[in-house]
N, CA and C of each residue as an Amber inpcrd file, in Angstrom:
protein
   597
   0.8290000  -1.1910000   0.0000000   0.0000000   0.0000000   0.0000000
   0.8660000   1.2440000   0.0000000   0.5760000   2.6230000  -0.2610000
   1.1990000   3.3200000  -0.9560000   0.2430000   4.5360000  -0.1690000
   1.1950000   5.2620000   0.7800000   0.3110000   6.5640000   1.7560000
   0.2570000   7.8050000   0.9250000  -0.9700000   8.9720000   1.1890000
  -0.5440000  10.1440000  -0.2470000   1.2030000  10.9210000  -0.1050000
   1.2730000  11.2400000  -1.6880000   2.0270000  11.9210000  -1.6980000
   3.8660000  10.4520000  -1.5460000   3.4560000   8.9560000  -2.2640000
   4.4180000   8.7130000  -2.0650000   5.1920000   7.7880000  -1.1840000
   4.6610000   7.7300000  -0.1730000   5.2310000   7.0610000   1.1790000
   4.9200000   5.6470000   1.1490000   5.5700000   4.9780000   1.4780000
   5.8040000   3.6210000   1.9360000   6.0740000   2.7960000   0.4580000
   5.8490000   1.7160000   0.5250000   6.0320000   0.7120000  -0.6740000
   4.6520000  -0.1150000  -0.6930000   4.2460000   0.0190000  -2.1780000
   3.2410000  -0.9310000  -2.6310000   3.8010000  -2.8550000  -2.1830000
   2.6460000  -3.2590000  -0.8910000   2.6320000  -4.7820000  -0.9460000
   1.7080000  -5.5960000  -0.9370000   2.0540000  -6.5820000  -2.3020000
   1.0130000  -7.5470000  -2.5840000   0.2970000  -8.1780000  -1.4000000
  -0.7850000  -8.2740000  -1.7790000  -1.6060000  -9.0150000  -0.0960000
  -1.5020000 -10.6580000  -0.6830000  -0.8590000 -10.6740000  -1.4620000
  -1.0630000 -12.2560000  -1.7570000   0.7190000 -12.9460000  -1.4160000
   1.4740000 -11.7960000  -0.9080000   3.1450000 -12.2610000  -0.4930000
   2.9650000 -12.1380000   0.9560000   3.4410000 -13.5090000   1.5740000
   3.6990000 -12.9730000   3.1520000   4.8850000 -12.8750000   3.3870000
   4.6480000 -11.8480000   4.7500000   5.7820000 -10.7680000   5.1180000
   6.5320000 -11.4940000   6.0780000   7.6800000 -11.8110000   6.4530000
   8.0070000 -12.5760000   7.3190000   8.2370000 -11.6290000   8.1900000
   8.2790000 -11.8800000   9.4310000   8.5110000 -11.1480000  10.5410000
   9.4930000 -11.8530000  11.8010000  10.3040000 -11.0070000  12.0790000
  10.9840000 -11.4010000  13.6210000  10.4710000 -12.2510000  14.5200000
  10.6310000 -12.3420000  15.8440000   9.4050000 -12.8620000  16.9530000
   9.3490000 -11.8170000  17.0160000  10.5150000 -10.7700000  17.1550000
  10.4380000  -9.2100000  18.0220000   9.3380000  -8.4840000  17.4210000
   9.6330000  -8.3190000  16.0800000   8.8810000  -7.4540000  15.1890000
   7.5550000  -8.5670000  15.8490000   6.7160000  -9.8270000  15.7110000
   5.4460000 -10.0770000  15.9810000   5.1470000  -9.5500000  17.5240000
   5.7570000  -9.8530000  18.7800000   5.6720000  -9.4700000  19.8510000
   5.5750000  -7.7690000  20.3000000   6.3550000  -6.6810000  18.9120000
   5.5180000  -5.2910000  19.4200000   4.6440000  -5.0480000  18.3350000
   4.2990000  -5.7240000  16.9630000   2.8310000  -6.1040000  16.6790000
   1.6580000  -6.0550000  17.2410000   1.7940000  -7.4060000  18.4390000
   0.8050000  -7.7270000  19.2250000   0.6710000  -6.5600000  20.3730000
   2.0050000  -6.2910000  20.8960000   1.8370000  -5.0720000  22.0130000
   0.6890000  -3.9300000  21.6060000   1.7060000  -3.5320000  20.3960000
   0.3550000  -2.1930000  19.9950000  -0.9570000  -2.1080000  19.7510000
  -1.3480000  -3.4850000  19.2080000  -2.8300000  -3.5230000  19.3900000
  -3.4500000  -3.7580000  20.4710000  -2.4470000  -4.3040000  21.7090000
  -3.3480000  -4.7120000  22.8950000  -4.4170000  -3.5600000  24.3520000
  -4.0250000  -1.7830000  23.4520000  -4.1900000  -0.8690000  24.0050000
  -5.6240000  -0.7120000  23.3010000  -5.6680000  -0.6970000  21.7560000
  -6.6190000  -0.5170000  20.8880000  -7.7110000  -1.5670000  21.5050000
  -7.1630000  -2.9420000  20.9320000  -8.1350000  -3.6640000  22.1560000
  -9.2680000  -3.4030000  22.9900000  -8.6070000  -3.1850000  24.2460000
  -8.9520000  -2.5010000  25.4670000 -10.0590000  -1.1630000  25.6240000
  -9.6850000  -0.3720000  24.5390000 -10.2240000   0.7690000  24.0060000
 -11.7080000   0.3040000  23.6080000 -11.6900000  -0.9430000  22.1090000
 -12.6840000  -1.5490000  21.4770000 -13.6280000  -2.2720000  22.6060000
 -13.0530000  -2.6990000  23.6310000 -14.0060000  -3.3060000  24.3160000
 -14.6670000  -2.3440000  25.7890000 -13.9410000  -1.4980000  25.5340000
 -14.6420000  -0.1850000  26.4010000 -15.7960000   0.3960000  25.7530000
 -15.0990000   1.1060000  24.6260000 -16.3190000   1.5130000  23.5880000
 -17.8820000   0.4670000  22.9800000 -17.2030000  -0.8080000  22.9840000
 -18.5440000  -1.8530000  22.4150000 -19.0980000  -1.9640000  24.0350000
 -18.9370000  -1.7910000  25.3760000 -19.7180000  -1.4880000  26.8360000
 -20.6080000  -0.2970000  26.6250000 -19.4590000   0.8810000  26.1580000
 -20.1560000   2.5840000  26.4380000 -21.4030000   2.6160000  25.3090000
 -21.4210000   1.8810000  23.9910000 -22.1660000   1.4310000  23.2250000
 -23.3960000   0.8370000  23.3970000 -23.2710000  -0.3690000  24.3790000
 -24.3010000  -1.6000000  25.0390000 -24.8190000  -0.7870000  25.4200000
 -24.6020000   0.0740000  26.6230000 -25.0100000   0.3290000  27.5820000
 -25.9310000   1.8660000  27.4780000 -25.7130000   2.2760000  26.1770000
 -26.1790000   3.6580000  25.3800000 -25.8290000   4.8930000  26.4630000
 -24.2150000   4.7260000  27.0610000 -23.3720000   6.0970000  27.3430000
 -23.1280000   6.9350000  26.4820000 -22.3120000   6.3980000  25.3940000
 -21.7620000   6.5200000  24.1360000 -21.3760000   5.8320000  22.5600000
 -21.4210000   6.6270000  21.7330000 -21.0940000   6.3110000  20.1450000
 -19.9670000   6.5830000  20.2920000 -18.9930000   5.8060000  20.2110000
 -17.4200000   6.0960000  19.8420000 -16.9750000   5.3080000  18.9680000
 -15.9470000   5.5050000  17.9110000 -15.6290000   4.2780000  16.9580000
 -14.0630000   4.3980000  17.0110000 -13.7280000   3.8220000  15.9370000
 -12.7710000   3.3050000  15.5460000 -12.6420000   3.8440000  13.9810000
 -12.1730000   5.0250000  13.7650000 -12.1070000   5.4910000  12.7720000
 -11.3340000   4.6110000  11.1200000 -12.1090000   3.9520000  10.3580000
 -11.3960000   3.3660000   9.2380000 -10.7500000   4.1320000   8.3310000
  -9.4330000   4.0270000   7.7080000  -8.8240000   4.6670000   6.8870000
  -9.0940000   4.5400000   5.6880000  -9.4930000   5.4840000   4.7970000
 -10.1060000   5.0650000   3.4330000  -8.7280000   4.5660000   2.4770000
  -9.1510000   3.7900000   1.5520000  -8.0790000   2.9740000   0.8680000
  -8.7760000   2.8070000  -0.6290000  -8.0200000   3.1720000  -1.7780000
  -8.5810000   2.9510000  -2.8330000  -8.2670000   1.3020000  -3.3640000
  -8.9630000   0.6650000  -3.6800000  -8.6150000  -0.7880000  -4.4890000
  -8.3300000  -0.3820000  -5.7620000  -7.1480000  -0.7780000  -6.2660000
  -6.7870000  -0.4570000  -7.8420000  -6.9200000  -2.1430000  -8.1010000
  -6.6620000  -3.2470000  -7.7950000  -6.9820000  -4.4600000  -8.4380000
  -7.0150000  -5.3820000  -8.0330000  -7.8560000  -6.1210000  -7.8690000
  -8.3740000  -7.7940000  -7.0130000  -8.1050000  -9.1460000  -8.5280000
  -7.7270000  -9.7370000  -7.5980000  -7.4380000 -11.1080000  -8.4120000
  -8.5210000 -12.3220000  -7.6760000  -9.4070000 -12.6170000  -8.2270000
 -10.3900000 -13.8230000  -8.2460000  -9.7900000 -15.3460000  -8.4880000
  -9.2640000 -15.7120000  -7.1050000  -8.2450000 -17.0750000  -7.7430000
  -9.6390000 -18.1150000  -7.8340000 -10.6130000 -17.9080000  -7.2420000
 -11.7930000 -18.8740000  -7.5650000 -13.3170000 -17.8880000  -7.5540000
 -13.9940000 -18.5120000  -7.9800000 -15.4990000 -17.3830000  -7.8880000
 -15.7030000 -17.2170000  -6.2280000 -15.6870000 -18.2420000  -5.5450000
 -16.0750000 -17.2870000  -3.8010000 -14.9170000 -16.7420000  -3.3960000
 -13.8550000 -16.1410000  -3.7660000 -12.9640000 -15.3340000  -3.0210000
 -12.2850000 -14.5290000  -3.8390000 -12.0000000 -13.1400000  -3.4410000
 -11.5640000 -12.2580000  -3.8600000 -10.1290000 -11.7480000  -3.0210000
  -9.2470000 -11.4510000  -4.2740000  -8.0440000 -11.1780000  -3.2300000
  -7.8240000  -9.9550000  -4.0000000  -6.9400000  -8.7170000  -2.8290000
  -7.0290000  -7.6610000  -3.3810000  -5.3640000  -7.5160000  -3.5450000
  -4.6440000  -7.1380000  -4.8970000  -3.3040000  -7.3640000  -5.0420000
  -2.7750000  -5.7000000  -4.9800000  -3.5720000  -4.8170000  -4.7330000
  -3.3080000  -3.4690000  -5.2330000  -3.5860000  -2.6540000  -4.6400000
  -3.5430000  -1.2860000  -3.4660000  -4.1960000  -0.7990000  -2.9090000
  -3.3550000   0.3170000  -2.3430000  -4.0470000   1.4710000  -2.5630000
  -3.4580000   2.7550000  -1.6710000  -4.0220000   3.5700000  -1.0250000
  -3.1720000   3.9380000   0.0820000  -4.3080000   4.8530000   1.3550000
  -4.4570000   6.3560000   0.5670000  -5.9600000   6.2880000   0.1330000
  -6.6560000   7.8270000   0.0410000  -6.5660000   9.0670000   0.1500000
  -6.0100000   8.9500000   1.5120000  -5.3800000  10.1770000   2.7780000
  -5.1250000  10.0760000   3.9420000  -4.7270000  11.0860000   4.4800000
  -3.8490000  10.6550000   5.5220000  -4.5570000  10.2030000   6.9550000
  -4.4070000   9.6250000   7.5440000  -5.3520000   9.4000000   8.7020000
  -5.2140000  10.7710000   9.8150000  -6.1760000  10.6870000  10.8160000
  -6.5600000  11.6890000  11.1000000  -6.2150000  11.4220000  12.7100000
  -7.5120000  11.4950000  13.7430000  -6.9960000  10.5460000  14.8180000
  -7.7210000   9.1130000  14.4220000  -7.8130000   8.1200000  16.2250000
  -7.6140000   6.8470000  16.0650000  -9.4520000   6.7120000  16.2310000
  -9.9180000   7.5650000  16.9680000 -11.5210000   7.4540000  17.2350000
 -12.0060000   9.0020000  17.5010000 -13.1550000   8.7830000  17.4350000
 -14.3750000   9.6270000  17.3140000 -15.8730000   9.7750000  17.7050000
 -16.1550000  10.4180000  17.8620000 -18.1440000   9.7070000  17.9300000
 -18.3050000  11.0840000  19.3510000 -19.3520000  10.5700000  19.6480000
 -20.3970000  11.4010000  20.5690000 -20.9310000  11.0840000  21.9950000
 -20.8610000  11.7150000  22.9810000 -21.2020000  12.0950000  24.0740000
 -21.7440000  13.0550000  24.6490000 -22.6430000  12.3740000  25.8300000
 -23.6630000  13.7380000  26.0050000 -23.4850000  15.2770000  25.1030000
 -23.8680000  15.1450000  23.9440000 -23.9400000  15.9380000  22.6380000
 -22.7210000  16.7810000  22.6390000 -21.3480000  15.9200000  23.1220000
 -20.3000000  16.7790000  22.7180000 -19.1940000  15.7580000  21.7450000
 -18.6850000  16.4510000  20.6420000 -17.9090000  15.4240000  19.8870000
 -16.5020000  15.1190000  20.7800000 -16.6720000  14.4010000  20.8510000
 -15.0710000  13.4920000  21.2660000 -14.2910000  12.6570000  20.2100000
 -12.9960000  13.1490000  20.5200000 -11.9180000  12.7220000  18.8730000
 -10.7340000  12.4600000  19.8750000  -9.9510000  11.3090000  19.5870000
  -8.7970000  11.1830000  20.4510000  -7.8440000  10.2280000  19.8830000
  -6.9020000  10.4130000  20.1870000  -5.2610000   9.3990000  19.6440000
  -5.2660000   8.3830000  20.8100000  -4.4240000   7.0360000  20.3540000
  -4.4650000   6.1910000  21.1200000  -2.7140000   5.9050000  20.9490000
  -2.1040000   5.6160000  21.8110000  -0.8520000   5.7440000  21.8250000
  -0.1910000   4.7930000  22.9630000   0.9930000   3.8090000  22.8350000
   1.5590000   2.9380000  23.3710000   2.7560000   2.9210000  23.5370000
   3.4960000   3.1260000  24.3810000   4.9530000   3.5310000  24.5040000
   5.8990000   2.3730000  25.5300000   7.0080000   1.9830000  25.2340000
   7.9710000   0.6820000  26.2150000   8.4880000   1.7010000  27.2000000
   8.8500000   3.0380000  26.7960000  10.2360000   3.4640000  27.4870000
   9.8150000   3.9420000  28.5810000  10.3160000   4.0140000  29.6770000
   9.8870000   4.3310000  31.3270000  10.2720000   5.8390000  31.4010000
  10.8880000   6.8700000  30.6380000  10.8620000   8.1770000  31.3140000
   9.9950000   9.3020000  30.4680000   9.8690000   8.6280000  29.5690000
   8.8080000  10.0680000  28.7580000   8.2570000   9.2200000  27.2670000
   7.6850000  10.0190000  26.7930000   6.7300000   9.7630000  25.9180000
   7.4440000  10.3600000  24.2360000   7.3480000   9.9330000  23.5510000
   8.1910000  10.6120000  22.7500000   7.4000000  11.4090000  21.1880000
   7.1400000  12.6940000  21.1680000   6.5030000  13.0200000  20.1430000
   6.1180000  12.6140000  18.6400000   7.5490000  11.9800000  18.0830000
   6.9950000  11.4140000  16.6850000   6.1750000  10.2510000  16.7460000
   5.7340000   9.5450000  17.8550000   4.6370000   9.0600000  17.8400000
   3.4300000   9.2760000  17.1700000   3.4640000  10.2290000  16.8450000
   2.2740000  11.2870000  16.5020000   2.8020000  11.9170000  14.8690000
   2.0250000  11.7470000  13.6320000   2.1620000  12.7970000  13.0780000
   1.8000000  14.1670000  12.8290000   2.3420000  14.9730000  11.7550000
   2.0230000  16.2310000  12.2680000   0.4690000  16.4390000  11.9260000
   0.0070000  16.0200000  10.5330000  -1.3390000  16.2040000  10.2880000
  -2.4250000  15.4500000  11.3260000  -1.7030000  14.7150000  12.5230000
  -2.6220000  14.2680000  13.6150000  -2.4670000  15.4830000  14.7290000
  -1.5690000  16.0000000  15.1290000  -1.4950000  17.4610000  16.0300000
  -2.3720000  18.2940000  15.0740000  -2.1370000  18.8050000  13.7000000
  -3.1620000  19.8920000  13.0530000  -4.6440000  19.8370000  13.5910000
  -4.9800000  17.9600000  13.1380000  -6.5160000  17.4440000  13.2640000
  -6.6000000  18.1240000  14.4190000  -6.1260000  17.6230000  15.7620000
  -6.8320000  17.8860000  17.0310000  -6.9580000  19.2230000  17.4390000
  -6.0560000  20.2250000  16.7380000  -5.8560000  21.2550000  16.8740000
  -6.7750000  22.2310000  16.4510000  -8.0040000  21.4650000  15.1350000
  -8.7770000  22.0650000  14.9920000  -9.8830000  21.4480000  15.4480000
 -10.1930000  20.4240000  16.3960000 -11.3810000  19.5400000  17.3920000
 -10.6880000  20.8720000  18.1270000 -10.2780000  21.3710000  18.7730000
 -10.5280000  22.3230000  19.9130000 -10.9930000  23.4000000  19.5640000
 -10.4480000  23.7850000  17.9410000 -10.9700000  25.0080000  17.8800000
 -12.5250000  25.5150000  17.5520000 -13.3590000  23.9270000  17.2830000
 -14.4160000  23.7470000  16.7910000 -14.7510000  23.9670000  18.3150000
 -14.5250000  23.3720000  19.8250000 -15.3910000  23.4610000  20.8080000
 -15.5280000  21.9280000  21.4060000 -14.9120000  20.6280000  20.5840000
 -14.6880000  19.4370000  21.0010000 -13.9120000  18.9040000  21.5970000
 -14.2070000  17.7470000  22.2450000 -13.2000000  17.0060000  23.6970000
 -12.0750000  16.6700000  22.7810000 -11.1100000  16.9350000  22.9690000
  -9.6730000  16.3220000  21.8740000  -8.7810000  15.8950000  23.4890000
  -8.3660000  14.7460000  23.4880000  -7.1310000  13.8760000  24.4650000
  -6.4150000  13.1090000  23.8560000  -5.3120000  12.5230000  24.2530000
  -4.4370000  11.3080000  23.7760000  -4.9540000  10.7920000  25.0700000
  -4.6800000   8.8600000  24.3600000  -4.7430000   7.8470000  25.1020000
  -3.3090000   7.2840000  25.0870000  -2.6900000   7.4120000  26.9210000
  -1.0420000   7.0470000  26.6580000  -0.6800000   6.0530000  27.1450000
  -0.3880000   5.0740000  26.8450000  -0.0450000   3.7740000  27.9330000
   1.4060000   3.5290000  28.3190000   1.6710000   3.2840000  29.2470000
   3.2280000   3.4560000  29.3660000   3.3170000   1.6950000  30.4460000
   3.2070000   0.7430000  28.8910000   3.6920000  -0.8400000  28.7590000
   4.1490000  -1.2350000  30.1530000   5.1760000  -0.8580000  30.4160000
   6.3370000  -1.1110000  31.4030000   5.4800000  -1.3180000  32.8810000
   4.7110000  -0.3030000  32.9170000   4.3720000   0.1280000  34.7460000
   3.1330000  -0.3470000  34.5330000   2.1430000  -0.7300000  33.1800000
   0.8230000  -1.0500000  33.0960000   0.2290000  -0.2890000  33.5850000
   0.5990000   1.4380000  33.2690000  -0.3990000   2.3690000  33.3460000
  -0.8820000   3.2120000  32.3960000  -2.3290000   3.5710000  32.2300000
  -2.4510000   4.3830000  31.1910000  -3.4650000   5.5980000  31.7160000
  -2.8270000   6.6110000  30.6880000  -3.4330000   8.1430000  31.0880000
  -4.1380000   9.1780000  29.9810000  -4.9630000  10.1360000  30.6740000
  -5.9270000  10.5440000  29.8620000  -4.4940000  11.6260000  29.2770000
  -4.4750000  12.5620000  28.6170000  -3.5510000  13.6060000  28.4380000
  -4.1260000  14.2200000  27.8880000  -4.8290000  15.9850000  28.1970000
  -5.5720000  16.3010000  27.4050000  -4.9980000  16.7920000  26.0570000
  -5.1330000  16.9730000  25.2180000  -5.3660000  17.5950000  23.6410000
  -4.4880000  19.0700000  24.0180000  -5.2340000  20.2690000  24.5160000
  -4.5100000  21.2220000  24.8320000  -2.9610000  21.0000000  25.0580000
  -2.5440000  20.5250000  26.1300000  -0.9500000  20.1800000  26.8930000
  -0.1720000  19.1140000  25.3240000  -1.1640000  18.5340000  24.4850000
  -0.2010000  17.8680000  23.4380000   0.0470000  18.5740000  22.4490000
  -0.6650000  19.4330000  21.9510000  -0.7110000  20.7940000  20.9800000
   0.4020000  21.8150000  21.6700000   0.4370000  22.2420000  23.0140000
   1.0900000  23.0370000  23.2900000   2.9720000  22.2990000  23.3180000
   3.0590000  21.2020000  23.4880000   4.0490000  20.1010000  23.5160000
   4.7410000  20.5250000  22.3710000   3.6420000  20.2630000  20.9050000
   3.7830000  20.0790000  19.5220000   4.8160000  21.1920000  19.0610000
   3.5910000  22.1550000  19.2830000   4.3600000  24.1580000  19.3940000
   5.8420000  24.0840000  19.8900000   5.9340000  23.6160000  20.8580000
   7.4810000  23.6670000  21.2670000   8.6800000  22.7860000  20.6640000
   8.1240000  21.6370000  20.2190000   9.1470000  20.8900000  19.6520000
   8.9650000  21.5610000  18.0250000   8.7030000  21.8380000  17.1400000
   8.3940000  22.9240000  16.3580000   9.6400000  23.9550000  16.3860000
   9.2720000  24.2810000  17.5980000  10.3610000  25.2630000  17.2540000
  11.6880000  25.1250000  18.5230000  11.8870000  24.1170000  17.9620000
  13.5520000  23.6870000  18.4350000  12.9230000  23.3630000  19.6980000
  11.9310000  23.1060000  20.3990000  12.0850000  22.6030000  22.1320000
  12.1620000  20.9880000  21.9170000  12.0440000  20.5180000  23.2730000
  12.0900000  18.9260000  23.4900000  10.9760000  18.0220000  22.5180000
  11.4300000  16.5720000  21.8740000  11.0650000  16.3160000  20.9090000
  10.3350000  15.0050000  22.0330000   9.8360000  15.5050000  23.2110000
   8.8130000  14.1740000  24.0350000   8.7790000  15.1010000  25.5440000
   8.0300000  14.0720000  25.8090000   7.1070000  14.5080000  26.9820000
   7.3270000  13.6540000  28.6190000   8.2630000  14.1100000  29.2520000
   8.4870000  13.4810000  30.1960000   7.2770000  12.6280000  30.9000000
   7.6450000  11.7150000  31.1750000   6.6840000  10.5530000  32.1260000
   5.5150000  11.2010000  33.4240000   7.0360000  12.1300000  34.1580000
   6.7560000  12.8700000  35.3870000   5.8460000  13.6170000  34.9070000
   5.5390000  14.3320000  33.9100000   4.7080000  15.1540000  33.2470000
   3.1450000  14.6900000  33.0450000   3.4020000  13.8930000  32.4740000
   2.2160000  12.5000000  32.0310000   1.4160000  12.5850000  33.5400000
   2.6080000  11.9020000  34.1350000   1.7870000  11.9540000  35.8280000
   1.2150000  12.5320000  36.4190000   1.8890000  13.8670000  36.4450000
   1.4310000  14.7670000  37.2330000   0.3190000  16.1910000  36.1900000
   0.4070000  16.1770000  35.1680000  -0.7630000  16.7180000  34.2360000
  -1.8800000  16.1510000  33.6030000  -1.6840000  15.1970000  33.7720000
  -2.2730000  13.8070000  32.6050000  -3.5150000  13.2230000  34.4410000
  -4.4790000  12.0360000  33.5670000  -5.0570000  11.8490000  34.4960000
  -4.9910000  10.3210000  34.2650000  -4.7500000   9.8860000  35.4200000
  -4.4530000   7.9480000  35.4020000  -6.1650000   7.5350000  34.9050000
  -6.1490000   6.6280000  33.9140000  -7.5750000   6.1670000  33.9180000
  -7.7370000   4.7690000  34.5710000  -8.9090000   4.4660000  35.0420000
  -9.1710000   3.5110000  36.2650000  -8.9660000   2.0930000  35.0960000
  -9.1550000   0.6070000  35.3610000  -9.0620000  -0.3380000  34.2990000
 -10.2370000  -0.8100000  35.6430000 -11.6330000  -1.1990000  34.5950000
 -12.1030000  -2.6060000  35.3350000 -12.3170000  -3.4630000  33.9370000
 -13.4550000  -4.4700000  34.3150000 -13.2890000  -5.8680000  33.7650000
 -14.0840000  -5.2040000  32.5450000 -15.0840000  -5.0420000  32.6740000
 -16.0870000  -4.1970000  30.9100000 -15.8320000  -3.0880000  30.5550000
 -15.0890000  -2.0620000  31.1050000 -14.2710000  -0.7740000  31.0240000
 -13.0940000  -0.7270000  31.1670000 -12.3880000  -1.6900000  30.0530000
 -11.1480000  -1.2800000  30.5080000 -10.4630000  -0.2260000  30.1070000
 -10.4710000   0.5770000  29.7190000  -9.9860000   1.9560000  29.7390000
 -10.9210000   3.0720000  29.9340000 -11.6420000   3.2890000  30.9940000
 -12.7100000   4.1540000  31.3040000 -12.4560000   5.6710000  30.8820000
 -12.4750000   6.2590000  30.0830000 -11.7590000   7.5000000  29.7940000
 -12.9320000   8.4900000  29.8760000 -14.4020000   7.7790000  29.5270000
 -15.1910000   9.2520000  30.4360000 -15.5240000   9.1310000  31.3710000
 -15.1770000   8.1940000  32.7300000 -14.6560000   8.9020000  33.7280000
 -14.5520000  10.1820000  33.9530000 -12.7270000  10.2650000  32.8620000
 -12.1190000  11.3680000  33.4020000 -13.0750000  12.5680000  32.4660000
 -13.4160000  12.3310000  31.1180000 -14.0910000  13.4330000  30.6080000
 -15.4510000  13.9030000  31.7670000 -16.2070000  13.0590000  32.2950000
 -17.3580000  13.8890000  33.1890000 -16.6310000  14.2640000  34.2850000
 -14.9260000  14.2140000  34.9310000 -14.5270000  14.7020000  35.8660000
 -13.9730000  16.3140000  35.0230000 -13.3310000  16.1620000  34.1970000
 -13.2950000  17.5110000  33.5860000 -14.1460000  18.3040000  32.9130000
 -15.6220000  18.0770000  32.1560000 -15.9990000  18.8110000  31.4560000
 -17.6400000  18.3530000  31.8140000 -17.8310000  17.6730000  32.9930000
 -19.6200000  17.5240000  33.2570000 -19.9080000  17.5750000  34.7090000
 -18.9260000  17.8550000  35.1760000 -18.8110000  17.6620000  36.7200000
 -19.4480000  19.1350000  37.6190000
């Protein structure tokens, strides 16, 4: 697949990719936050708290190969545009848009995590009047935190222009808000939104 403007390398979906254990083991890591997220959101869903999704990236199909009439394989394909954040949707009639983000290293968080047209996006969810946060997990200690949108934009601004290119841990901690984990919520994150913005 082939991102706009160029990026990455076109790969056949019909060649497999071999992989490390390493490379499969932070594979599996990074989705295990998303996860967590999906099965929060399909609760806040059940339970008619909230509409939140899982934003899909549009992808054009340039060509499928039919190796038999019931299956279609797609040999050709490039991303549309650029992705935006990771989810979206609605709460007590306010839009909520947020990044989901997974990090190994124990002292800070490190900005290119993030691209820049994902700081722009959120940058204009605030200016519209919407909840914009990162979701940060920091692997190591098995903790994860709300971080609002504002403090990652203002982060952005500084590494921009020559400041620090991440976000200390201590920072995370002490600005950021720990989100609770139970068994059907595991990442409860409006929690913290009705502790900041309904309370």
């Amino acid at each position: 697949m082939k991102y706009p403007q160029g990026m990455g390398k076109r790969v056949p979906s019909n060649k497999q990719v071999k992989t490390s254990p390493s490379n499969e083991t932070y594979r599996n890591r990074g989705m295990s936050l998303e996860e967590d997220i999906h099965i929060t959101n399909t609760f806040y869903l059940e339970s008619n708290r909230a509409i939140i999704h899982k934003k899909p990236t549009p992808v054009q199909i340039v060509n499928v190969h039919y190796p038999k009439r019931s299956a279609a394989v797609i040999t050709e394909a490039y991303f549309q545009a650029k992705s935006t954040t990771d989810f979206n949707g609605i709460y007590r009639g306010k839009h909520i848009d947020f990044e989901a983000k997974e990090t190994k290293n124990k002292t800070l968080f490190p900005l290119a995590n993030f691209h820049e047209h994902q700081f722009k996006h959120m940058e204009q969810v605030l200016l519209q009047g919407g909840i914009c946060f990162a979701i940060i997990r920091f692997r190591t200690f098995n903790e994860t935190y709300y971080f609002p949108g504002n403090l990652i934009i203002n982060y952005w601004h500084q590494m921009i222009n020559n400041g620090k290119k991440s976000i200390p841990y201590s920072i995370i901690q002490e600005k950021g808000h720990k989100i609770p984990f139970t068994l059907q919520k595991r990442v409860d994150y409006l929690s913290i939104v009705d502790q900041l913005y309904f309370s």
